[in-house]
Coordinates of C-alpha atoms in Angstrom, one line a residue:
M22 CA 0.0 0.0 0.0
I23 CA 1.1 3.6 -0.7
Y24 CA 0.5 6.3 1.8
D25 CA 0.7 10.1 1.3
S26 CA -0.9 13.2 2.7
S27 CA -3.2 13.7 -0.3
G28 CA -6.5 11.8 -0.9
G29 CA -6.7 9.1 -3.5
Y30 CA -6.3 5.4 -4.2
V31 CA -4.3 3.5 -1.7
G32 CA -4.5 -0.2 -2.7
T33 CA -6.5 -3.3 -2.1
S34 CA -8.1 -3.6 1.3
K35 CA -8.5 -6.7 3.4
F36 CA -12.3 -6.4 3.4
P37 CA -14.6 -8.1 0.8
C38 CA -17.3 -6.1 -0.9
F39 CA -20.7 -7.5 -1.9
C40 CA -19.2 -8.9 -5.2
G41 CA -17.1 -11.3 -3.1
E42 CA -13.8 -9.7 -4.1
L43 CA -11.5 -7.6 -1.9
A44 CA -12.7 -4.0 -1.9
D45 CA -10.3 -1.1 -2.9
L46 CA -8.8 1.1 -0.2
W47 CA -9.0 4.9 -0.7
R48 CA -7.9 7.9 1.3
S49 CA -10.3 10.8 1.7
G50 CA -9.1 14.2 0.6
T51 CA -12.1 16.2 1.8
D52 CA -12.0 19.0 4.5
E53 CA -14.5 17.0 6.6
N54 CA -12.4 13.8 6.7
P55 CA -8.9 14.6 5.7
G56 CA -6.8 11.5 5.3
R57 CA -9.5 9.2 6.5
L58 CA -9.5 5.8 4.9
F59 CA -12.5 4.2 3.3
V60 CA -13.2 1.1 1.2
K61 CA -15.4 0.7 -1.8
C62 CA -16.2 -1.8 -4.5
G63 CA -13.2 -2.4 -6.8
M64 CA -15.3 -3.9 -9.6
D65 CA -16.2 -0.6 -11.2
K66 CA -18.8 0.1 -8.4
R67 CA -20.8 -3.0 -9.5
C68 CA -22.2 -3.6 -6.0
K69 CA -22.2 0.0 -4.8
Y70 CA -20.3 -1.0 -1.6
W71 CA -18.8 1.9 0.3
E72 CA -17.8 2.2 4.0
W73 CA -15.3 4.0 6.3
E74 CA -12.5 1.6 7.2
D75 CA -12.4 2.7 10.9
E76 CA -16.1 1.9 11.3
I77 CA -15.4 -1.6 9.9
C78 CA -12.5 -2.1 12.3
A79 CA -14.7 -0.9 15.2
R80 CA -16.9 -3.9 14.6
L81 CA -14.0 -6.4 14.5
P82 CA -13.0 -8.5 17.6
S83 CA -10.4 -6.8 19.7
K84 CA -7.7 -9.3 18.8
L85 CA -8.0 -8.3 15.1
K86 CA -7.5 -4.6 15.8
Q87 CA -4.0 -3.2 15.4
P88 CA -2.5 -0.3 17.2
G89 CA -1.9 2.9 15.3
R90 CA -5.2 4.6 15.2
V91 CA -4.7 8.4 15.1
G92 CA -7.5 10.6 16.5
A93 CA -11.2 10.5 15.8
S94 CA -10.7 10.5 12.1
G95 CA -9.6 6.9 12.2
R96 CA -6.5 7.3 10.1
F97 CA -4.1 4.3 10.3
R98 CA -0.4 4.2 9.7
A99 CA 0.9 1.8 7.1
A100 CA 2.6 -0.4 9.6
A101 CA -0.7 -0.8 11.5
I102 CA -2.4 -2.8 8.7
E103 CA 0.5 -4.3 6.7
E104 CA 0.4 -7.5 8.7
E105 CA -3.3 -8.0 8.2
T106 CA -2.9 -7.2 4.5
A107 CA -0.2 -9.8 4.2
T108 CA -2.3 -12.4 6.0
S109 CA -5.3 -11.7 3.7
Q110 CA -3.1 -12.1 0.6
Q111 CA -1.8 -15.4 2.0
N112 CA -5.3 -16.6 2.7
R113 CA -6.4 -15.6 -0.8
A114 CA -3.4 -17.5 -2.2
D115 CA -4.4 -20.6 -0.1
M116 CA -8.0 -20.4 -1.3
T117 CA -6.8 -20.3 -4.9
V118 CA -4.7 -23.4 -4.4
I119 CA -7.7 -25.2 -2.8
R120 CA -10.0 -24.1 -5.6
Y121 CA -7.6 -25.4 -8.3
S122 CA -7.0 -28.6 -6.4
L123 CA -10.8 -29.3 -6.2
L124 CA -11.2 -28.5 -9.9
T125 CA -8.3 -30.9 -10.7
I126 CA -10.0 -33.7 -8.7
A127 CA -13.2 -33.0 -10.5
L128 CA -11.5 -33.2 -13.9
A129 CA -9.8 -36.5 -12.8
C130 CA -13.1 -38.0 -11.7
V131 CA -14.8 -37.0 -15.0
W132 CA -11.8 -38.5 -17.0
I133 CA -12.0 -41.8 -15.0
A134 CA -15.7 -42.0 -15.4
S135 CA -15.3 -41.5 -19.2
R136 CA -12.9 -44.4 -19.2
Q137 CA -15.7 -46.6 -17.8
M138 CA -18.1 -45.7 -20.6
S139 CA -17.2 -48.8 -22.7
P140 CA -20.1 -51.1 -21.8
V141 CA -19.7 -54.8 -21.1
S142 CA -22.4 -55.7 -23.5
K143 CA -24.5 -58.9 -23.4
M144 CA -23.3 -61.1 -26.2
I145 CA -25.6 -61.9 -29.1
Y146 CA -25.3 -65.2 -30.9
D147 CA -26.6 -66.1 -34.3
S148 CA -25.5 -68.3 -37.2
S149 CA -24.2 -65.4 -39.5
G150 CA -20.8 -63.7 -39.3
G151 CA -20.4 -60.1 -38.0
Y152 CA -20.3 -58.0 -34.9
V153 CA -21.5 -59.7 -31.8
G154 CA -20.8 -57.2 -28.9
T155 CA -18.1 -56.2 -26.4
S156 CA -16.0 -59.1 -25.2
K157 CA -14.7 -59.8 -21.7
F158 CA -11.0 -59.5 -22.9
P159 CA -9.0 -56.3 -23.0
C160 CA -7.0 -55.2 -26.0
F161 CA -3.6 -53.5 -25.9
C162 CA -5.4 -50.1 -25.5
G163 CA -6.7 -51.2 -22.1
E164 CA -10.3 -51.2 -23.3
S165 CA -12.6 -54.2 -23.7
A166 CA -12.0 -55.6 -27.2
D167 CA -14.9 -56.1 -29.6
L168 CA -16.3 -59.6 -30.2
W169 CA -16.9 -60.7 -33.8
R170 CA -18.2 -63.9 -35.5
S171 CA -16.3 -65.2 -38.5
G172 CA -18.3 -65.7 -41.7
T173 CA -15.5 -67.4 -43.7
D174 CA -15.7 -70.9 -45.1
E175 CA -12.5 -71.8 -43.2
N176 CA -13.9 -70.7 -39.8
P177 CA -17.6 -70.5 -40.0
G178 CA -19.1 -69.0 -36.8
R179 CA -15.8 -69.0 -35.0
L180 CA -15.6 -66.1 -32.5
F181 CA -12.7 -63.7 -32.5
V182 CA -11.8 -60.5 -30.7
K183 CA -10.2 -57.4 -32.0
C184 CA -9.4 -53.8 -31.0
G185 CA -12.6 -51.8 -30.6
M186 CA -10.9 -48.4 -30.8
D187 CA -10.8 -48.3 -34.6
K188 CA -7.9 -50.7 -34.7
R189 CA -5.7 -48.3 -32.8
C190 CA -3.5 -51.1 -31.3
K191 CA -4.0 -53.7 -34.1
Y192 CA -5.1 -56.4 -31.5
W193 CA -6.7 -59.5 -33.1
E194 CA -7.1 -63.0 -31.7
W195 CA -9.4 -66.1 -31.8
E196 CA -11.5 -66.2 -28.7
D197 CA -11.2 -70.0 -28.2
E198 CA -7.4 -69.6 -28.3
I199 CA -7.6 -67.0 -25.5
C200 CA -9.9 -69.3 -23.5
A201 CA -7.5 -72.2 -23.9
R202 CA -4.9 -70.2 -22.0
L203 CA -7.3 -69.4 -19.1
P204 CA -7.4 -71.5 -15.8
G205 CA -9.7 -74.4 -15.9
K206 CA -12.3 -72.9 -13.5
V207 CA -12.7 -70.0 -15.9
K208 CA -13.5 -72.1 -18.9
Q209 CA -17.1 -72.8 -19.7
P210 CA -18.6 -76.0 -21.3
G211 CA -20.0 -75.7 -24.8
R212 CA -16.9 -75.9 -27.1
V213 CA -17.9 -77.5 -30.4
G214 CA -15.2 -79.2 -32.4
A215 CA -11.8 -77.9 -33.4
S216 CA -13.2 -74.7 -34.9
G217 CA -13.9 -73.4 -31.4
R218 CA -17.5 -72.5 -32.0
F219 CA -19.5 -71.8 -28.8
H220 CA -23.3 -72.0 -28.3
A221 CA -25.1 -69.6 -26.1
A222 CA -25.7 -72.1 -23.2
G223 CA -21.9 -72.4 -22.9
I224 CA -21.4 -68.9 -21.8
E225 CA -24.6 -67.8 -20.1
E226 CA -22.8 -67.7 -16.7
E227 CA -20.1 -65.4 -18.1
T228 CA -22.8 -63.2 -19.7
A229 CA -24.5 -62.8 -16.3
T230 CA -21.1 -61.9 -14.8
S231 CA -20.6 -59.3 -17.6
Q232 CA -24.0 -57.8 -16.7
Q233 CA -23.0 -57.6 -13.1
I234 CA -19.7 -55.9 -14.0
R235 CA -21.7 -53.5 -16.2
A236 CA -24.0 -52.6 -13.3
D237 CA -20.9 -52.1 -11.0
M238 CA -19.3 -49.8 -13.6
T239 CA -22.4 -47.8 -13.8
V240 CA -22.5 -47.3 -10.0
I241 CA -18.8 -46.3 -10.1
R242 CA -19.3 -43.9 -13.0
Y243 CA -22.2 -42.0 -11.3
S244 CA -20.3 -42.0 -8.0
L245 CA -17.3 -40.3 -9.7
L246 CA -19.5 -37.8 -11.5
T247 CA -21.2 -37.0 -8.2
I248 CA -17.8 -36.4 -6.6
A249 CA -16.8 -34.2 -9.6
L250 CA -19.9 -32.1 -9.2
A251 CA -19.4 -31.8 -5.5
C252 CA -15.8 -30.6 -6.0
V253 CA -16.9 -28.0 -8.6
W254 CA -19.6 -26.8 -6.2
I255 CA -17.1 -26.5 -3.3
A256 CA -14.6 -24.8 -5.5
S257 CA -17.3 -22.2 -6.5
R258 CA -18.0 -21.5 -2.8
V259 CA -14.3 -21.1 -1.8

């Protein structure tokens, strides 16, 4: 803050105006109140806030008052309020850190929720080749690979999985070859011949598990979005 004998702008005060921002500190240059400090809205008078600083300080608890008051005019020396000003600036910096931390948490929650958007779809089985649904196996991208049914003469109806992210990682593999590498308790009955074709009854239990996983992912997704909204709301109140 800058102090001189003439009236005019001094700096930013430690008191908030009705806009929620710190009000500006001014020094009176009138004959009635020479040198008396007052505060007013610093947002181009948006909220019309205006008040004498000594009247504000008179309402504060005694432990917040600083020595240095000079006469009935309520003028303060610079040293009398520098400490409070420094504290206010530190508090403002701390609130900024908290606000951005909450917003970062909110963005992280939204990002994690978006990563759970790939549904674990119920598999559809028919005799023709084509897209079946989302498999239970991850591709190299980390997402659940798509499940397809072969329509070729060499492998009619044989299931295979491939990258569902527009072939971003080039992943491709026969499903029965993946299942052959799984522990025995994970494998399901229903394998038909060397071609590795499966009928629906052979994987009904895994489909039910997939549906449960999908429900769990939905709960997690909405929980993360709720946390994100809460963080944004708290940040707006800080």
